[in-house]
Amino acid sequence: MARSLHDGFGRSINYLRISVTDKCNYRCVYCMPEKGVPPRDHAELLTAEEIARFVSLVAAEGITRVRLTGGEPLVSHRIVPLIEEIRAIPQIEDIALTTNGALLPRMAPELRGAGLDRVNISLDTLDPARFSQITRLGRVEQALAGIDAALAHGFHPVKVNTVVVRRMRQDVLELAKLSLDRPVHVRFIEYMPIGSTASAPAGERSSCRAMAAEQELDARLWDASDVVPSDELRERISTEAAAAGIGELEPVDAAPYGAGPARYWAFPGAAGTVGFISAMSNHFCSSCNRLRLTADGQLRPCLFSDAEHQVRDALRAGDDDAVLARYREALACKPQQHDRIDGTARLMSQIGG
């Protein structure tokens, strides 16, 4: 049986989020520059075999849950064999994946067969025009087809992730209503200013402010006022739902598996739930149980800190002891909490949110 390692503040660390690629078939305004991220040499990135090897090593240190992210993990040709290799590691109890859903209708059977347990699908609006503006390259029909495919192929639970930004004026009630007739768990996530897209030079800020319509979708202009606290959002959804005859949100006793920091509610008689992740208004640092591995082999103890611990070279040298030493070092350096959030050197797509 694997031992459970704790960080310097007594938190048990059992969850690893892995960015398998920083590439994506979308260019979401809060995640990526319009032209995408600069191309990397393949030698800079971990191979599927190296990622699986790392997971096998840290599984003996207490890691039991893995989430595969990107960028968009389904654009990686190695995603299916990687899932198969991770599934073969005895200590791993759960493999999840975060996706924009566009490729799920085609890939869902193969992913399920490889051993993937569950998926989270990113969806920030149901309005077709606004969806295309936010993603720059996507169509809302793709995400909806991805949700249908996930349900049809037995992934459980199926979660829908919505990043809420005040300036984008999203159709949050319509999104929450996805939970009414299908066992879908819609989670609203407070906007977090991660990465260099979160701030524009002063000159650009001034010129952009003259174009009011563009401000809504220019993430470089967003600031703390664009965070919608979960309590405010929940009250808004409940009020609008009651006015529409749906009924107010009610707290649920049993959250879906892998609930993590989300707090769940539901409409009366709904098949699914509505969750709220208060990343900004109510930090959950005291219960944080995760580390992140970037596509280029850096361990990040905290999403909001640029502190990184490289494991790629030790993996390639076949030095398991050195890999584990770096892993334990990362655990020991995990901060008690993040005191300030003003952007990071890496974009969200390069971290694996």
C-alpha positions as a Markdown table, in Angstrom:
| # | Residue | x | y | z |
|---|---|---|---|---|
| 1 | Met | 0.0 | 0.0 | 0.0 |
| 2 | Ala | 1.3 | 3.5 | -0.9 |
| 3 | Arg | 2.1 | 5.8 | 2.0 |
| 4 | Ser | 0.5 | 9.2 | 2.1 |
| 5 | Leu | 2.9 | 12.1 | 2.0 |
| 6 | His | 2.1 | 15.4 | 3.7 |
| 7 | Asp | 3.4 | 18.9 | 2.9 |
| 8 | Gly | 4.9 | 21.2 | 5.5 |
| 9 | Phe | 1.5 | 22.2 | 6.8 |
| 10 | Gly | 0.1 | 18.7 | 7.3 |
| 11 | Arg | -2.0 | 18.5 | 4.2 |
| 12 | Ser | -2.2 | 15.1 | 2.6 |
| 13 | Ile | -1.2 | 15.3 | -1.1 |
| 14 | Asn | -2.9 | 12.7 | -3.2 |
| 15 | Tyr | -3.9 | 14.6 | -6.4 |
| 16 | Leu | -1.7 | 15.4 | -9.5 |
| 17 | Arg | -2.8 | 17.6 | -12.3 |
| 18 | Ile | -0.8 | 17.0 | -15.5 |
| 19 | Ser | -0.6 | 19.4 | -18.5 |
| 20 | Val | 0.1 | 17.0 | -21.4 |
| 21 | Thr | 0.3 | 19.9 | -23.9 |
| 22 | Asp | 0.1 | 23.7 | -24.0 |
| 23 | Lys | -1.5 | 23.6 | -27.4 |
| 24 | Cys | -5.2 | 24.0 | -28.0 |
| 25 | Asn | -7.7 | 24.0 | -30.8 |
| 26 | Tyr | -9.3 | 27.1 | -29.2 |
| 27 | Arg | -7.9 | 30.5 | -28.2 |
| 28 | Cys | -10.0 | 31.4 | -25.2 |
| 29 | Val | -9.5 | 35.1 | -24.3 |
| 30 | Tyr | -8.6 | 34.5 | -20.7 |
| 31 | Cys | -6.3 | 31.5 | -21.4 |
| 32 | Met | -4.3 | 32.1 | -24.6 |
| 33 | Pro | -3.1 | 34.8 | -26.9 |
| 34 | Glu | -5.0 | 35.1 | -30.2 |
| 35 | Lys | -2.1 | 33.5 | -32.1 |
| 36 | Gly | -1.6 | 30.7 | -29.6 |
| 37 | Val | 1.6 | 29.9 | -27.6 |
| 38 | Pro | 5.0 | 29.8 | -29.2 |
| 39 | Pro | 5.9 | 26.4 | -30.6 |
| 40 | Arg | 8.2 | 24.2 | -28.6 |
| 41 | Asp | 10.7 | 21.7 | -29.7 |
| 42 | His | 9.5 | 18.2 | -29.0 |
| 43 | Ala | 12.6 | 17.6 | -26.8 |
| 44 | Glu | 11.4 | 20.2 | -24.4 |
| 45 | Leu | 8.2 | 18.3 | -23.6 |
| 46 | Leu | 7.8 | 15.1 | -21.6 |
| 47 | Thr | 6.9 | 12.0 | -23.6 |
| 48 | Ala | 3.9 | 9.9 | -22.6 |
| 49 | Glu | 6.3 | 7.3 | -21.3 |
| 50 | Glu | 8.0 | 9.9 | -19.1 |
| 51 | Ile | 4.7 | 11.2 | -17.7 |
| 52 | Ala | 3.6 | 7.6 | -17.0 |
| 53 | Arg | 6.9 | 6.9 | -15.3 |
| 54 | Phe | 6.6 | 9.9 | -13.1 |
| 55 | Val | 3.0 | 9.0 | -12.1 |
| 56 | Ser | 4.2 | 5.4 | -11.2 |
| 57 | Leu | 6.9 | 6.9 | -8.9 |
| 58 | Val | 4.7 | 9.4 | -7.1 |
| 59 | Ala | 1.8 | 6.8 | -6.8 |
| 60 | Ala | 4.1 | 5.1 | -4.3 |
| 61 | Glu | 4.2 | 8.4 | -2.4 |
| 62 | Gly | 0.5 | 8.7 | -2.0 |
| 63 | Ile | -0.8 | 10.0 | -5.4 |
| 64 | Thr | -4.1 | 8.2 | -6.1 |
| 65 | Arg | -5.9 | 10.7 | -8.4 |
| 66 | Val | -4.7 | 12.1 | -11.7 |
| 67 | Arg | -6.3 | 14.8 | -13.9 |
| 68 | Leu | -5.1 | 15.3 | -17.5 |
| 69 | Thr | -5.3 | 18.9 | -18.8 |
| 70 | Gly | -3.7 | 21.2 | -21.4 |
| 71 | Gly | -4.1 | 23.4 | -23.3 |
| 72 | Glu | -6.5 | 20.9 | -24.8 |
| 73 | Pro | -5.4 | 17.4 | -23.9 |
| 74 | Leu | -7.3 | 15.8 | -26.7 |
| 75 | Val | -5.2 | 17.5 | -29.4 |
| 76 | Ser | -2.3 | 15.4 | -28.2 |
| 77 | His | -1.8 | 12.2 | -30.2 |
| 78 | Arg | -0.4 | 10.5 | -27.1 |
| 79 | Ile | -3.4 | 11.0 | -24.9 |
| 80 | Val | -4.9 | 7.5 | -25.3 |
| 81 | Pro | -1.7 | 5.5 | -24.7 |
| 82 | Leu | -0.9 | 7.8 | -21.7 |
| 83 | Ile | -4.3 | 7.0 | -20.2 |
| 84 | Glu | -3.7 | 3.3 | -20.7 |
| 85 | Glu | -0.3 | 3.4 | -19.0 |
| 86 | Ile | -1.6 | 5.4 | -16.1 |
| 87 | Arg | -4.6 | 3.0 | -15.7 |
| 88 | Ala | -2.2 | 0.1 | -15.3 |
| 89 | Ile | -0.6 | 1.7 | -12.2 |
| 90 | Pro | -2.3 | -0.1 | -9.3 |
| 91 | Gln | -2.4 | 2.8 | -6.8 |
| 92 | Ile | -4.2 | 5.1 | -9.2 |
| 93 | Glu | -7.9 | 5.1 | -8.3 |
| 94 | Asp | -9.2 | 7.8 | -10.6 |
| 95 | Ile | -8.3 | 9.4 | -13.9 |
| 96 | Ala | -10.1 | 12.5 | -15.0 |
| 97 | Leu | -9.6 | 14.9 | -18.0 |
| 98 | Thr | -10.5 | 18.5 | -18.6 |
| 99 | Thr | -11.5 | 19.3 | -22.2 |
| 100 | Asn | -13.4 | 21.9 | -24.3 |
| 101 | Gly | -15.4 | 18.9 | -25.6 |
| 102 | Ala | -14.9 | 19.6 | -29.3 |
| 103 | Leu | -13.2 | 16.2 | -29.9 |
| 104 | Leu | -15.1 | 14.1 | -27.5 |
| 105 | Pro | -17.8 | 12.9 | -29.9 |
| 106 | Arg | -15.1 | 11.2 | -32.0 |
| 107 | Met | -12.7 | 10.2 | -29.2 |
| 108 | Ala | -15.1 | 9.2 | -26.3 |
| 109 | Pro | -15.2 | 5.5 | -27.0 |
| 110 | Glu | -11.5 | 5.2 | -27.2 |
| 111 | Leu | -10.9 | 7.3 | -24.1 |
| 112 | Arg | -13.4 | 5.2 | -22.2 |
| 113 | Gly | -11.8 | 2.0 | -23.4 |
| 114 | Ala | -8.4 | 3.2 | -22.3 |
| 115 | Gly | -9.6 | 3.7 | -18.8 |
| 116 | Leu | -10.6 | 7.3 | -18.4 |
| 117 | Asp | -13.1 | 7.6 | -15.6 |
| 118 | Arg | -14.6 | 11.1 | -15.9 |
| 119 | Val | -14.5 | 14.4 | -17.8 |
| 120 | Asn | -14.9 | 18.1 | -17.1 |
| 121 | Ile | -16.1 | 20.1 | -20.1 |
| 122 | Ser | -15.4 | 23.9 | -20.3 |
| 123 | Leu | -18.4 | 26.0 | -21.4 |
| 124 | Asp | -18.6 | 29.7 | -20.7 |
| 125 | Thr | -21.9 | 30.6 | -22.5 |
| 126 | Leu | -24.7 | 29.0 | -24.5 |
| 127 | Asp | -25.0 | 32.0 | -26.8 |
| 128 | Pro | -23.5 | 31.0 | -30.1 |
| 129 | Ala | -22.1 | 34.4 | -31.1 |
| 130 | Arg | -20.6 | 35.1 | -27.6 |
| 131 | Phe | -19.2 | 31.5 | -27.5 |
| 132 | Ser | -17.3 | 32.1 | -30.8 |
| 133 | Gln | -16.0 | 35.4 | -29.5 |
| 134 | Ile | -14.8 | 33.9 | -26.2 |
| 135 | Thr | -13.1 | 30.9 | -27.8 |
| 136 | Arg | -12.1 | 32.7 | -31.0 |
| 137 | Leu | -12.2 | 29.4 | -32.9 |
| 138 | Gly | -15.0 | 27.3 | -31.4 |
| 139 | Arg | -18.7 | 26.7 | -31.9 |
| 140 | Val | -21.1 | 26.1 | -28.9 |
| 141 | Glu | -22.6 | 23.1 | -30.7 |
| 142 | Gln | -19.2 | 21.3 | -30.3 |
| 143 | Ala | -19.3 | 21.7 | -26.6 |
| 144 | Leu | -22.9 | 20.5 | -26.3 |
| 145 | Ala | -22.1 | 17.5 | -28.5 |
| 146 | Gly | -19.2 | 16.8 | -26.2 |
| 147 | Ile | -21.5 | 16.7 | -23.2 |
| 148 | Asp | -23.9 | 14.4 | -25.0 |
| 149 | Ala | -21.0 | 12.1 | -25.9 |
| 150 | Ala | -19.6 | 12.0 | -22.4 |
| 151 | Leu | -23.0 | 11.0 | -21.0 |
| 152 | Ala | -23.6 | 8.4 | -23.7 |
| 153 | His | -20.3 | 6.7 | -23.1 |
| 154 | Gly | -20.7 | 6.3 | -19.4 |
| 155 | Phe | -18.3 | 8.9 | -18.0 |
| 156 | His | -19.3 | 9.7 | -14.5 |
| 157 | Pro | -19.7 | 12.3 | -13.2 |
| 158 | Val | -19.9 | 14.7 | -16.1 |
| 159 | Lys | -19.1 | 18.2 | -15.0 |
| 160 | Val | -19.4 | 21.5 | -16.9 |
| 161 | Asn | -16.9 | 24.2 | -15.9 |
| 162 | Thr | -17.8 | 27.9 | -16.4 |
| 163 | Val | -15.4 | 30.7 | -15.6 |
| 164 | Val | -17.5 | 33.7 | -14.6 |
| 165 | Val | -16.2 | 37.2 | -15.5 |
| 166 | Arg | -18.5 | 40.1 | -14.6 |
| 167 | Arg | -17.6 | 42.1 | -17.7 |
| 168 | Met | -18.6 | 39.2 | -20.0 |
| 169 | Arg | -22.2 | 39.3 | -18.8 |
| 170 | Gln | -22.7 | 35.5 | -19.2 |
| 171 | Asp | -26.1 | 33.7 | -19.4 |
| 172 | Val | -25.5 | 31.9 | -16.1 |
| 173 | Leu | -29.1 | 30.8 | -15.5 |
| 174 | Glu | -29.2 | 29.1 | -18.9 |
| 175 | Leu | -26.0 | 27.3 | -18.1 |
| 176 | Ala | -27.3 | 26.3 | -14.7 |
| 177 | Lys | -30.4 | 24.9 | -16.4 |
| 178 | Leu | -28.3 | 22.3 | -18.1 |
| 179 | Ser | -28.5 | 20.4 | -14.8 |
| 180 | Leu | -32.3 | 20.2 | -14.9 |
| 181 | Asp | -33.0 | 17.3 | -17.2 |
| 182 | Arg | -29.6 | 15.5 | -17.4 |
| 183 | Pro | -27.2 | 14.3 | -14.7 |
| 184 | Val | -24.7 | 17.1 | -15.4 |
| 185 | His | -22.9 | 19.0 | -12.7 |
| 186 | Val | -22.5 | 22.7 | -13.7 |
| 187 | Arg | -19.7 | 24.4 | -11.7 |
| 188 | Phe | -19.3 | 28.2 | -11.7 |
| 189 | Ile | -15.6 | 29.2 | -11.1 |
| 190 | Glu | -14.6 | 32.6 | -9.9 |
| 191 | Tyr | -12.3 | 34.3 | -12.5 |
| 192 | Met | -8.7 | 34.2 | -11.5 |
| 193 | Pro | -6.1 | 36.5 | -13.1 |
| 194 | Ile | -3.6 | 33.8 | -14.1 |
| 195 | Gly | -0.9 | 34.5 | -16.7 |
| 196 | Ser | 0.4 | 37.4 | -18.7 |
| 197 | Thr | -2.9 | 37.9 | -20.6 |
| 198 | Ala | -4.3 | 39.4 | -17.3 |
| 199 | Ser | -2.7 | 42.8 | -17.7 |
| 200 | Ala | -2.0 | 45.1 | -20.6 |
| 201 | Pro | 0.6 | 47.8 | -20.9 |
| 202 | Ala | -0.7 | 51.2 | -19.8 |
| 203 | Gly | -0.8 | 52.5 | -23.4 |
| 204 | Glu | -2.8 | 49.6 | -24.6 |
| 205 | Arg | -5.2 | 49.9 | -21.6 |
| 206 | Ser | -5.8 | 53.5 | -22.5 |
| 207 | Ser | -6.5 | 52.8 | -26.2 |
| 208 | Cys | -8.6 | 49.7 | -25.5 |
| 209 | Arg | -10.8 | 51.5 | -23.0 |
| 210 | Ala | -12.0 | 53.7 | -25.9 |
| 211 | Met | -13.6 | 50.7 | -27.4 |
| 212 | Ala | -16.3 | 49.7 | -24.9 |
| 213 | Ala | -17.5 | 46.7 | -26.8 |
| 214 | Glu | -14.0 | 45.2 | -26.9 |
| 215 | Gln | -13.4 | 45.7 | -23.2 |
| 216 | Glu | -15.8 | 42.8 | -22.4 |
| 217 | Leu | -13.5 | 40.3 | -24.1 |
| 218 | Asp | -10.1 | 41.8 | -23.6 |
| 219 | Ala | -8.7 | 39.9 | -20.7 |
| 220 | Arg | -5.8 | 42.3 | -20.4 |
| 221 | Leu | -8.3 | 44.9 | -19.1 |
| 222 | Trp | -9.9 | 42.7 | -16.5 |
| 223 | Asp | -9.2 | 43.3 | -12.8 |
| 224 | Ala | -10.5 | 42.4 | -9.4 |
| 225 | Ser | -13.8 | 44.1 | -10.1 |
| 226 | Asp | -14.5 | 41.4 | -12.7 |
| 227 | Val | -14.5 | 38.7 | -10.0 |
| 228 | Val | -18.1 | 37.7 | -9.3 |
| 229 | Pro | -18.2 | 36.2 | -5.7 |
| 230 | Ser | -19.9 | 32.8 | -5.5 |
| 231 | Asp | -22.4 | 34.0 | -3.0 |
| 232 | Glu | -23.5 | 36.8 | -5.2 |
| 233 | Leu | -23.7 | 34.6 | -8.2 |
| 234 | Arg | -25.7 | 31.9 | -6.4 |
| 235 | Glu | -28.2 | 34.5 | -5.2 |
| 236 | Arg | -28.6 | 35.8 | -8.7 |
| 237 | Ile | -29.2 | 32.4 | -10.2 |
| 238 | Ser | -31.7 | 31.5 | -7.5 |
| 239 | Thr | -33.6 | 34.8 | -7.9 |
| 240 | Glu | -33.8 | 34.4 | -11.7 |
| 241 | Ala | -34.8 | 30.7 | -11.4 |
| 242 | Ala | -37.5 | 31.5 | -9.0 |
| 243 | Ala | -38.9 | 34.2 | -11.2 |
| 244 | Ala | -38.9 | 31.7 | -14.1 |
| 245 | Gly | -40.9 | 29.2 | -12.1 |
| 246 | Ile | -38.0 | 26.7 | -11.7 |
| 247 | Gly | -37.5 | 27.2 | -8.0 |
| 248 | Glu | -34.5 | 28.4 | -6.0 |
| 249 | Leu | -31.3 | 26.5 | -5.6 |
| 250 | Glu | -31.2 | 24.2 | -2.5 |
| 251 | Pro | -28.1 | 22.8 | -0.8 |
| 252 | Val | -27.4 | 19.1 | -1.6 |
| 253 | Asp | -26.2 | 16.5 | 0.9 |
| 254 | Ala | -24.2 | 14.3 | -1.5 |
| 255 | Ala | -21.8 | 16.1 | -3.8 |
| 256 | Pro | -20.6 | 14.3 | -7.0 |
| 257 | Tyr | -17.4 | 12.3 | -6.8 |
| 258 | Gly | -14.3 | 14.5 | -7.0 |
| 259 | Ala | -16.1 | 17.5 | -5.7 |
| 260 | Gly | -12.9 | 19.1 | -4.5 |
| 261 | Pro | -13.4 | 22.7 | -3.4 |
| 262 | Ala | -16.8 | 23.1 | -5.0 |
| 263 | Arg | -19.9 | 23.6 | -2.9 |
| 264 | Tyr | -23.0 | 22.1 | -4.5 |
| 265 | Trp | -26.7 | 23.1 | -4.8 |
| 266 | Ala | -29.6 | 21.9 | -7.0 |
| 267 | Phe | -32.9 | 23.0 | -8.4 |
| 268 | Pro | -35.9 | 21.2 | -7.0 |
| 269 | Gly | -36.2 | 17.8 | -8.8 |
| 270 | Ala | -33.2 | 18.4 | -11.0 |
| 271 | Ala | -31.2 | 15.5 | -12.4 |
| 272 | Gly | -27.8 | 17.3 | -11.8 |
| 273 | Thr | -26.3 | 19.9 | -9.5 |
| 274 | Val | -25.0 | 23.4 | -9.6 |
| 275 | Gly | -21.6 | 24.0 | -8.0 |
| 276 | Phe | -19.6 | 27.1 | -7.0 |
| 277 | Ile | -15.8 | 27.3 | -6.7 |
| 278 | Ser | -14.8 | 30.3 | -4.7 |
| 279 | Ala | -11.2 | 30.5 | -5.7 |
| 280 | Met | -11.0 | 34.2 | -4.9 |
| 281 | Ser | -13.6 | 35.1 | -2.4 |
| 282 | Asn | -13.1 | 32.1 | -0.1 |
| 283 | His | -9.7 | 30.5 | -0.5 |
| 284 | Phe | -9.6 | 26.8 | 0.0 |
| 285 | Cys | -5.8 | 26.7 | 0.5 |
| 286 | Ser | -6.1 | 24.9 | 3.9 |
| 287 | Ser | -7.5 | 21.8 | 2.2 |
| 288 | Cys | -5.4 | 21.9 | -1.0 |
| 289 | Asn | -4.3 | 18.4 | -1.9 |
| 290 | Arg | -2.7 | 18.9 | -5.3 |
| 291 | Leu | 0.5 | 19.5 | -7.2 |
| 292 | Arg | 0.8 | 20.3 | -10.9 |
| 293 | Leu | 3.1 | 18.9 | -13.6 |
| 294 | Thr | 3.6 | 21.0 | -16.7 |
| 295 | Ala | 4.1 | 19.7 | -20.2 |
| 296 | Asp | 7.8 | 20.5 | -20.0 |
| 297 | Gly | 8.4 | 18.7 | -16.7 |
| 298 | Gln | 8.1 | 21.3 | -14.0 |
| 299 | Leu | 6.4 | 20.6 | -10.8 |
| 300 | Arg | 4.3 | 23.5 | -9.4 |
| 301 | Pro | 3.3 | 23.3 | -5.8 |
| 302 | Cys | 0.8 | 26.2 | -6.2 |
| 303 | Leu | -1.2 | 27.5 | -9.1 |
| 304 | Phe | -0.6 | 31.1 | -8.1 |
| 305 | Ser | 3.1 | 30.9 | -7.5 |
| 306 | Asp | 5.9 | 30.7 | -10.1 |
| 307 | Ala | 8.0 | 28.4 | -7.9 |
| 308 | Glu | 8.8 | 25.3 | -10.0 |
| 309 | His | 10.8 | 22.1 | -9.5 |
| 310 | Gln | 12.2 | 20.5 | -12.6 |
| 311 | Val | 11.9 | 16.7 | -12.9 |
| 312 | Arg | 12.5 | 16.2 | -16.7 |
| 313 | Asp | 16.2 | 15.8 | -16.6 |
| 314 | Ala | 16.1 | 13.2 | -13.8 |
| 315 | Leu | 13.4 | 11.3 | -15.6 |
| 316 | Arg | 15.5 | 11.1 | -18.7 |
| 317 | Ala | 18.6 | 10.1 | -16.8 |
| 318 | Gly | 16.6 | 7.2 | -15.3 |
| 319 | Asp | 17.4 | 8.5 | -11.8 |
| 320 | Asp | 14.3 | 7.6 | -9.8 |
| 321 | Asp | 15.8 | 8.7 | -6.5 |
| 322 | Ala | 16.5 | 12.2 | -8.0 |
| 323 | Val | 12.9 | 12.4 | -9.3 |
| 324 | Leu | 11.5 | 11.5 | -5.9 |
| 325 | Ala | 13.9 | 14.0 | -4.2 |
| 326 | Arg | 12.5 | 16.8 | -6.4 |
| 327 | Tyr | 9.0 | 15.7 | -5.8 |
| 328 | Arg | 9.5 | 15.7 | -2.0 |
| 329 | Glu | 11.2 | 19.1 | -2.3 |
| 330 | Ala | 8.1 | 20.5 | -4.1 |
| 331 | Leu | 5.9 | 19.1 | -1.4 |
| 332 | Ala | 8.1 | 20.7 | 1.3 |
| 333 | Cys | 7.9 | 24.1 | -0.5 |
| 334 | Lys | 4.1 | 24.1 | -1.0 |
| 335 | Pro | 3.0 | 27.4 | 0.5 |
| 336 | Gln | 0.4 | 27.6 | 3.3 |
| 337 | Gln | -1.7 | 29.9 | 1.2 |
| 338 | His | -1.5 | 32.3 | -1.7 |
| 339 | Asp | -1.5 | 35.9 | -0.3 |
| 340 | Arg | -1.5 | 37.7 | -3.6 |
| 341 | Ile | -2.8 | 37.0 | -7.1 |
| 342 | Asp | -1.6 | 39.3 | -9.8 |
| 343 | Gly | -0.7 | 37.1 | -12.7 |
| 344 | Thr | 2.0 | 34.5 | -13.3 |
| 345 | Ala | 4.8 | 34.1 | -15.8 |
| 346 | Arg | 3.0 | 31.3 | -17.5 |
| 347 | Leu | -0.4 | 31.4 | -19.2 |
| 348 | Met | -3.1 | 29.1 | -17.8 |
| 349 | Ser | -2.7 | 26.9 | -20.9 |
| 350 | Gln | 0.9 | 26.3 | -19.9 |
| 351 | Ile | 0.1 | 25.5 | -16.3 |
| 352 | Gly | -2.8 | 23.1 | -16.7 |
| 353 | Gly | -5.6 | 24.8 | -14.8 |
